[in-house]
Coordinates of C-alpha atoms and ligand atoms in Angstrom, one line a residue:
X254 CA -8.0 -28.5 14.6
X255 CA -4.7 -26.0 14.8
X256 CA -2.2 -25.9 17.8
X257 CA 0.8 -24.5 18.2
X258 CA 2.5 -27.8 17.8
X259 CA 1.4 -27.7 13.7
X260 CA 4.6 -25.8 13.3
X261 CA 8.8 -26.0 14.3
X262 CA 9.8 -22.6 15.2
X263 CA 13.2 -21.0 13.6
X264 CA 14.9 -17.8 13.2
X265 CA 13.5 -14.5 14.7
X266 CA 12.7 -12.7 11.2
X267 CA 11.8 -9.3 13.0
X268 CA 10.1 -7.0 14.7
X269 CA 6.7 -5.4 13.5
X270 CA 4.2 -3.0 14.2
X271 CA 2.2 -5.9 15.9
X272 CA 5.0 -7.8 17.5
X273 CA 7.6 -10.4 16.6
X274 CA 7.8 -12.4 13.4
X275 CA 9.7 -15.7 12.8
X276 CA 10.5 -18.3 10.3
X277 CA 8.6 -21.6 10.6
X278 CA 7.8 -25.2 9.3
X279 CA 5.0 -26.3 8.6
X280 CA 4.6 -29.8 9.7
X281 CA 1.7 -30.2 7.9
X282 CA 2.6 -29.2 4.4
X283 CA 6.7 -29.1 4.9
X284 CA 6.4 -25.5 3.9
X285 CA 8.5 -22.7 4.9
X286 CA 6.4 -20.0 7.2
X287 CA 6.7 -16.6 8.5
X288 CA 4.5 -16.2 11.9
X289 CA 3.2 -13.0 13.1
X290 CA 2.8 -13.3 16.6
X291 CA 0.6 -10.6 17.9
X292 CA 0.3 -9.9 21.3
X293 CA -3.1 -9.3 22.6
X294 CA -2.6 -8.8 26.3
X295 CA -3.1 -5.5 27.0
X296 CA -6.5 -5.6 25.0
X297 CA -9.9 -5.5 27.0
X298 CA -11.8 -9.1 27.5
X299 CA -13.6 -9.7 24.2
X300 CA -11.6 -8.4 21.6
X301 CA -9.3 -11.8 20.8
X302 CA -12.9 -13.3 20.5
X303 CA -13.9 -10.2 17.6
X304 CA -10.1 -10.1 15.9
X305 CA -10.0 -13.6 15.5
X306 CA -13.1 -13.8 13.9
X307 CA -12.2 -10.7 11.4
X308 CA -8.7 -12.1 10.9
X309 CA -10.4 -15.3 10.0
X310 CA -12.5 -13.6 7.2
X311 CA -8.9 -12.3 5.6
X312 CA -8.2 -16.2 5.1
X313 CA -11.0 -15.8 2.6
X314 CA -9.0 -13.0 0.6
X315 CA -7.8 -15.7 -1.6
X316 CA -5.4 -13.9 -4.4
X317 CA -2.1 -14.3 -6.6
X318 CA -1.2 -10.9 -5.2
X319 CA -2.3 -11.1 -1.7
X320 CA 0.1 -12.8 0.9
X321 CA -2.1 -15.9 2.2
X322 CA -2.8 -16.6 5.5
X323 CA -2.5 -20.2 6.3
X324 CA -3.4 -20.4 9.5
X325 CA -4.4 -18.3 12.7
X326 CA -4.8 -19.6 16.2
X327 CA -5.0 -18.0 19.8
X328 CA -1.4 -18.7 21.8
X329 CA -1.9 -18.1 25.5
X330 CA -2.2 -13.9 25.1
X331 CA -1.0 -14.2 21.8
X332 CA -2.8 -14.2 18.5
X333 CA -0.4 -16.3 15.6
X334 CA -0.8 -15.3 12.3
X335 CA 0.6 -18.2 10.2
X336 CA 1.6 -16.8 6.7
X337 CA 3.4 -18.1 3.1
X338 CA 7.0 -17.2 3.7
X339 CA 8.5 -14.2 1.5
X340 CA 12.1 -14.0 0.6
X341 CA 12.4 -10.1 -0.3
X342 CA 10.3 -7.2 0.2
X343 CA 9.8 -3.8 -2.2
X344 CA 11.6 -1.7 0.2
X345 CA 14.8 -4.1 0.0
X346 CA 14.9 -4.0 -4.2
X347 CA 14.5 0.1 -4.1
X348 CA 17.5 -0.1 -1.8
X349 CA 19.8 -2.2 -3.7
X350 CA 21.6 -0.3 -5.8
X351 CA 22.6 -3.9 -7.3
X352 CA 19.0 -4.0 -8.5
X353 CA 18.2 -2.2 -12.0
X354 CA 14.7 -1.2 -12.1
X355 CA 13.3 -0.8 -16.2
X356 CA 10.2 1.2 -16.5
X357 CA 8.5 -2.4 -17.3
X358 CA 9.6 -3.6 -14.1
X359 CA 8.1 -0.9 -12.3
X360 CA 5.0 -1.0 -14.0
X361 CA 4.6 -4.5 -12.9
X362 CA 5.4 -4.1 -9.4
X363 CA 2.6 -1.7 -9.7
X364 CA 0.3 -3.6 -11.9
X365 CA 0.7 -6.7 -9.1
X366 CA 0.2 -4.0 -6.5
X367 CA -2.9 -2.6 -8.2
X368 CA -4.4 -6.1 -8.4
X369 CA -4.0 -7.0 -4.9
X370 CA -5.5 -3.7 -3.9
X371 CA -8.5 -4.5 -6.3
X372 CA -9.4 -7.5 -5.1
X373 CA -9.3 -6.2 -1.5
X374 CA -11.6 -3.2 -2.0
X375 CA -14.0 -5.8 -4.1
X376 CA -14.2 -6.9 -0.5
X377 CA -14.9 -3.3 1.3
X378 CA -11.1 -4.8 3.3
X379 CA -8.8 -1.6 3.2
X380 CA -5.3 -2.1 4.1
X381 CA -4.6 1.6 5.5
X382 CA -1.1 1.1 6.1
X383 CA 0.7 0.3 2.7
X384 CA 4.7 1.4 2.5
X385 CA 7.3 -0.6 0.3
X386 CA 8.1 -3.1 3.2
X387 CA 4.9 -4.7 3.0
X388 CA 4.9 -5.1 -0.6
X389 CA 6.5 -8.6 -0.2
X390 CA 8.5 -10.2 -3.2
X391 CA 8.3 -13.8 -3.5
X392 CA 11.5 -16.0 -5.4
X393 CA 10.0 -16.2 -8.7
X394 CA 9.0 -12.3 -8.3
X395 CA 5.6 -12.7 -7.5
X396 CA 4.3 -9.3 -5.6
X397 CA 2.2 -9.8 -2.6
X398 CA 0.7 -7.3 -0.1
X399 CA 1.0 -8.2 3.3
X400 CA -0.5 -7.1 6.6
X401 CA -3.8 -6.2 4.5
X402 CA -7.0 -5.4 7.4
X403 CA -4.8 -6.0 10.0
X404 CA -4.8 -2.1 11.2
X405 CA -8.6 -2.1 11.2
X406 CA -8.5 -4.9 13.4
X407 CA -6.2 -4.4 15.8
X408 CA -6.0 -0.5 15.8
X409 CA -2.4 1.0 15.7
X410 CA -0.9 -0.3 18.7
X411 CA 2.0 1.5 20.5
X412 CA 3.7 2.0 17.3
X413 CA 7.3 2.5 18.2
X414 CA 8.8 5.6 16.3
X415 CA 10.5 4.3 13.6
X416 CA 7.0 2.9 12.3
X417 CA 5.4 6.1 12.8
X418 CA 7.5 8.1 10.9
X419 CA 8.0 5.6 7.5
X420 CA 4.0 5.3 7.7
X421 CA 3.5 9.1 7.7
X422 CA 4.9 9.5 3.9
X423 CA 2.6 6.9 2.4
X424 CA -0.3 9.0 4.1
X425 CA -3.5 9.8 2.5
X426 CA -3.6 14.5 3.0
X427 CA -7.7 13.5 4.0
X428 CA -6.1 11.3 7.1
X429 CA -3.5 14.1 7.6
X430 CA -6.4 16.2 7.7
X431 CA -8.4 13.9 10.3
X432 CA -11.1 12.3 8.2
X433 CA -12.3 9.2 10.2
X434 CA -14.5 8.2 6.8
X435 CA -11.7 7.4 4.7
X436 CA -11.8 4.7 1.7
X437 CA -10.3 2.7 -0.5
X438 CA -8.5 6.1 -2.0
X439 CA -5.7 5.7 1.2
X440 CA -4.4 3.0 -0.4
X441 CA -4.2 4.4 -3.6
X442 CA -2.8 7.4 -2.4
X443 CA -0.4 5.0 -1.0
X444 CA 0.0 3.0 -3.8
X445 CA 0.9 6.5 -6.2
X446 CA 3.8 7.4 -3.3
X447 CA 4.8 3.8 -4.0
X448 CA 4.9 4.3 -7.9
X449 CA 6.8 7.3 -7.7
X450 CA 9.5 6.1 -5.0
X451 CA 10.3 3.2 -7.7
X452 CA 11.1 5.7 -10.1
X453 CA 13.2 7.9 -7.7
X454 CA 14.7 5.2 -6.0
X455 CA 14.2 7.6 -2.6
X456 CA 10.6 8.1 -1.0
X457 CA 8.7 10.6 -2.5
X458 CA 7.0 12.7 0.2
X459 CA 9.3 12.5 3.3
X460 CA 7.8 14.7 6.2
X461 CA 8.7 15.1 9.4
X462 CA 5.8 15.6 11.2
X463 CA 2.1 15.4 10.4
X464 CA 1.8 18.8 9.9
X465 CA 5.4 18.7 7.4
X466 CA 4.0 15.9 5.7
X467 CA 0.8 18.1 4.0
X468 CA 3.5 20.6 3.7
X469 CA 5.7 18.4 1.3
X470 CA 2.4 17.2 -0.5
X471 CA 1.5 20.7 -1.4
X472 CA 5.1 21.8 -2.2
X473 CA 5.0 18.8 -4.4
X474 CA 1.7 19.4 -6.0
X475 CA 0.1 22.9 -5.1
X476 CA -1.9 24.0 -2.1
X477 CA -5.2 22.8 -2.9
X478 CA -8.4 25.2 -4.1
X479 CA -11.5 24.2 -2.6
X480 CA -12.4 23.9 -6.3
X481 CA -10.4 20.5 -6.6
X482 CA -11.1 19.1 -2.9
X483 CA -14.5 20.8 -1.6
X484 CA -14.8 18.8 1.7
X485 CA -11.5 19.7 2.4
X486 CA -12.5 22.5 5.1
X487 CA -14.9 20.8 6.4
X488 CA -12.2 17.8 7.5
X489 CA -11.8 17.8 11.4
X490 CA -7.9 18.9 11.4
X491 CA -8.4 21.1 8.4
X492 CA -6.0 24.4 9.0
X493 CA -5.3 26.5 6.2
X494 CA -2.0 26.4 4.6
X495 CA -0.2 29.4 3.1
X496 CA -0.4 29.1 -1.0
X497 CA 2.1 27.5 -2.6
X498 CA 1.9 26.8 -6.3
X499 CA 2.2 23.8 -8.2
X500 CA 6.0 23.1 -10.1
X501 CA 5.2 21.2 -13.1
X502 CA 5.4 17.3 -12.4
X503 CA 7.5 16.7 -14.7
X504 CA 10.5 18.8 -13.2
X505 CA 10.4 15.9 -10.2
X506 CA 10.1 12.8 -12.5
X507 CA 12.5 13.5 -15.3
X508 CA 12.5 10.3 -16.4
X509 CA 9.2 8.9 -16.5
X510 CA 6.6 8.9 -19.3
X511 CA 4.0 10.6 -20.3
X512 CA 1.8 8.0 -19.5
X513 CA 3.7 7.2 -15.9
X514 CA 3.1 10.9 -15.4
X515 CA -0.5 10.9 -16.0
X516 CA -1.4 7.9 -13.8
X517 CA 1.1 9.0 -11.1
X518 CA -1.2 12.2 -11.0
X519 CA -4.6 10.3 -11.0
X520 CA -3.3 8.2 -8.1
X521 CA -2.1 11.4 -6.2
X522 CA -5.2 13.2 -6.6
X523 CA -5.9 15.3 -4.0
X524 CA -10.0 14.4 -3.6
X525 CA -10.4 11.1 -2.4
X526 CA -13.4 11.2 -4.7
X527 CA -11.5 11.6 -7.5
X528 CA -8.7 9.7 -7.6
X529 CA -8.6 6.9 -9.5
X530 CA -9.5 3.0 -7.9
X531 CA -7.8 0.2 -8.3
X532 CA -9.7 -1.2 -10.9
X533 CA -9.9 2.2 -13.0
X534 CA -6.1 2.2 -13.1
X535 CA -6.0 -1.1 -13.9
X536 CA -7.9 -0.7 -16.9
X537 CA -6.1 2.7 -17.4
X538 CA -4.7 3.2 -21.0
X539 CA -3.3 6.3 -22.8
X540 CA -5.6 7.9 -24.8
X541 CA -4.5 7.2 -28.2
X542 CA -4.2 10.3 -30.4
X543 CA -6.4 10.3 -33.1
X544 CA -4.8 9.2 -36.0
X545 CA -6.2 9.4 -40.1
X546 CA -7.2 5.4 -41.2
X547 CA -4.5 4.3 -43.4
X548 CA -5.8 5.1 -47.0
X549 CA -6.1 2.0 -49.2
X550 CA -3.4 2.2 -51.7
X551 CA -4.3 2.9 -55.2
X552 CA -7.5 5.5 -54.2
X553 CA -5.8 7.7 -52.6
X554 CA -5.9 10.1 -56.1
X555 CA -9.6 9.2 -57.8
X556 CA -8.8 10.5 -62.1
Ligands
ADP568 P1 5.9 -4.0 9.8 O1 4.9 -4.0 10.9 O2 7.0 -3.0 10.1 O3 5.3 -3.9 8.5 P2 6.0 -6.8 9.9 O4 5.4 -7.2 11.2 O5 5.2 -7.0 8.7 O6 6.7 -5.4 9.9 O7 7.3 -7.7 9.7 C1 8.4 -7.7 10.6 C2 9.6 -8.4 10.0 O8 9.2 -9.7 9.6 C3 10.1 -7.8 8.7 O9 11.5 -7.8 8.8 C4 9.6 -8.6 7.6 O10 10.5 -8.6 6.5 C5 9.4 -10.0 8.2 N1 8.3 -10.6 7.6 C6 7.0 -10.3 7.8 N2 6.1 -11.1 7.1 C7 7.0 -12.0 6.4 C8 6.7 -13.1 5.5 N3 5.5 -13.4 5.1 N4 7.8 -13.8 5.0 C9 9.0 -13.4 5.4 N5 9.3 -12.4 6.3 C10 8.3 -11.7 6.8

């Protein structure tokens, strides 16, 4: 059995949505680990008996691309989280100018991001909160998602401005909109505002409000007809927005591909239904123009 006295506390690494984290060894395995301590108090009787049986189920997401969970056990009102310790994070490479990002090291950030996600929807576990600071970057480069379930779990509790407003860019326009049955396409959504901050080096969609952030969607992409997004009216904080046409992509990714282009677009669809999953993009490849088979020499010209 787990107690607190498994692991030798360190350094305060920071503070999250869900409380403090800090660094710690494991006794056990003389690893390094981050702990999330999450406090619980203010939740009604029952629920650290409900969260710690879901968080327990996340232990199960085993994945190369998924941060593991090593451990979880109640501390008097506190839930630990006991997780593999991370060195860097994706929002700390995008902000080093140090840091010289190719267009195959962005498409393996994403292709490790893509993977993680995969395996999580395989499982019906959404993460629902997904920004480049929980895109966690192990030593040897490894990309991991972190915090995956968690905001199911445990709700969004008092979320302290700051997270607020860096959540709000990576947000889906159905939750904008309201929509309480949301999928696996809020991640992806996520994931495409992800994708196309690692090409700008800046975030993508930066809105100040809720109501500024559908704004800089559609100045990004077009109002959208009800021809592309037909349960869009019928979402429960659906107002109508004054037209504004789409400028071509290409005129805000310069730089980037054909092929970036195309998948950026699939991923920042505006119908949940359909974008593109995980998997889908995963197995994504440009369609290959048709090209005349290679005549074998010598028959080209029959006498
Ligand atoms: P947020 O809720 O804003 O996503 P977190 O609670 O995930 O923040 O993390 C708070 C701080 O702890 C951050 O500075 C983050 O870098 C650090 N941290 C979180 N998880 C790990 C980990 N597994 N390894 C190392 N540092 C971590």
């Amino acid at each position: 059995s787990t107690t607190s006295g498994r692991y030798i506390k360190g350094v305060t690494l920071g503070e999250g949505t869900y409380g403090v984290v800090f660094k710690a060894l494991d006794t056990l395995t003389n690893r390094t680990v981050a702990v999330k301590k999450i406090r619980l108090g203010k939740y009604k009787e029952g629920v650290h008996v409900t969260a710690l049986r879901e968080i327990k189920l996340l232990k199960e997401l085993h994945d190369p691309n998924i941060i593991e969970l090593i451990d979880v056990y109640p501390h008097k009102r506190n839930l630990n989280l006991v997780f593999e310790f991370m060195e860097s994070d994706l929002e700390a490479v995008i902000k080093d100018r140090n840091i010289v990002l190719s267009s195959a090291d962005i498409k393996s950030y994403m292709q490790m991001t893509l993977k993680g996600l995969a395996q999580c929807h395989k499982k019906w576990v959404l993460h629902r909160d997904l920004k480049p600071n929980n895109l966690l970057i192990a030593t040897d480069g490894q990309l991991k998602l972190a915090d995956f379930g968690l905001a199911r779990i445990l709700g969004s509790p008092d979320r302290n401005f700051t997270h607020q407003v860096f959540a709000r860019w990576y947000r889906a326009p159905e939750l904008l909109f309201g929509s309480k049955q949301y999928g696996a396409g809020v991640d992806i959504w996520a994931a495409g505002c992800i994708f196309a901050e690692l090409m700008l080096r800046r975030p993508f969609l930066q809105g100040s409000s809720d109501i500024d952030q559908l704004g800089k969607i559609f100045a990004a992409f077009g109002t959208p007809r009800e021809s592309q997004w037909p349960d869009m009216t019928s979402l429960p904080d659906y107002v109508e927005y004054q037209y504004c046409p789409a400028p071509p992509l290409r005129s805000l990714f310069p730089m980037a591909s054909e092929d970036a282009l195309d998948i950026l677009l699939r991923m920042l669809t505006f119908d949940p239904k359909s974008r593109i999953t995980a998997q889908q993009a995963l197995e994504h490849r440009p369609v290959l123009l048709p090209r005349p088979p290679t005549r074998p020499e010598g028959k080209s010209k029959p006498a």
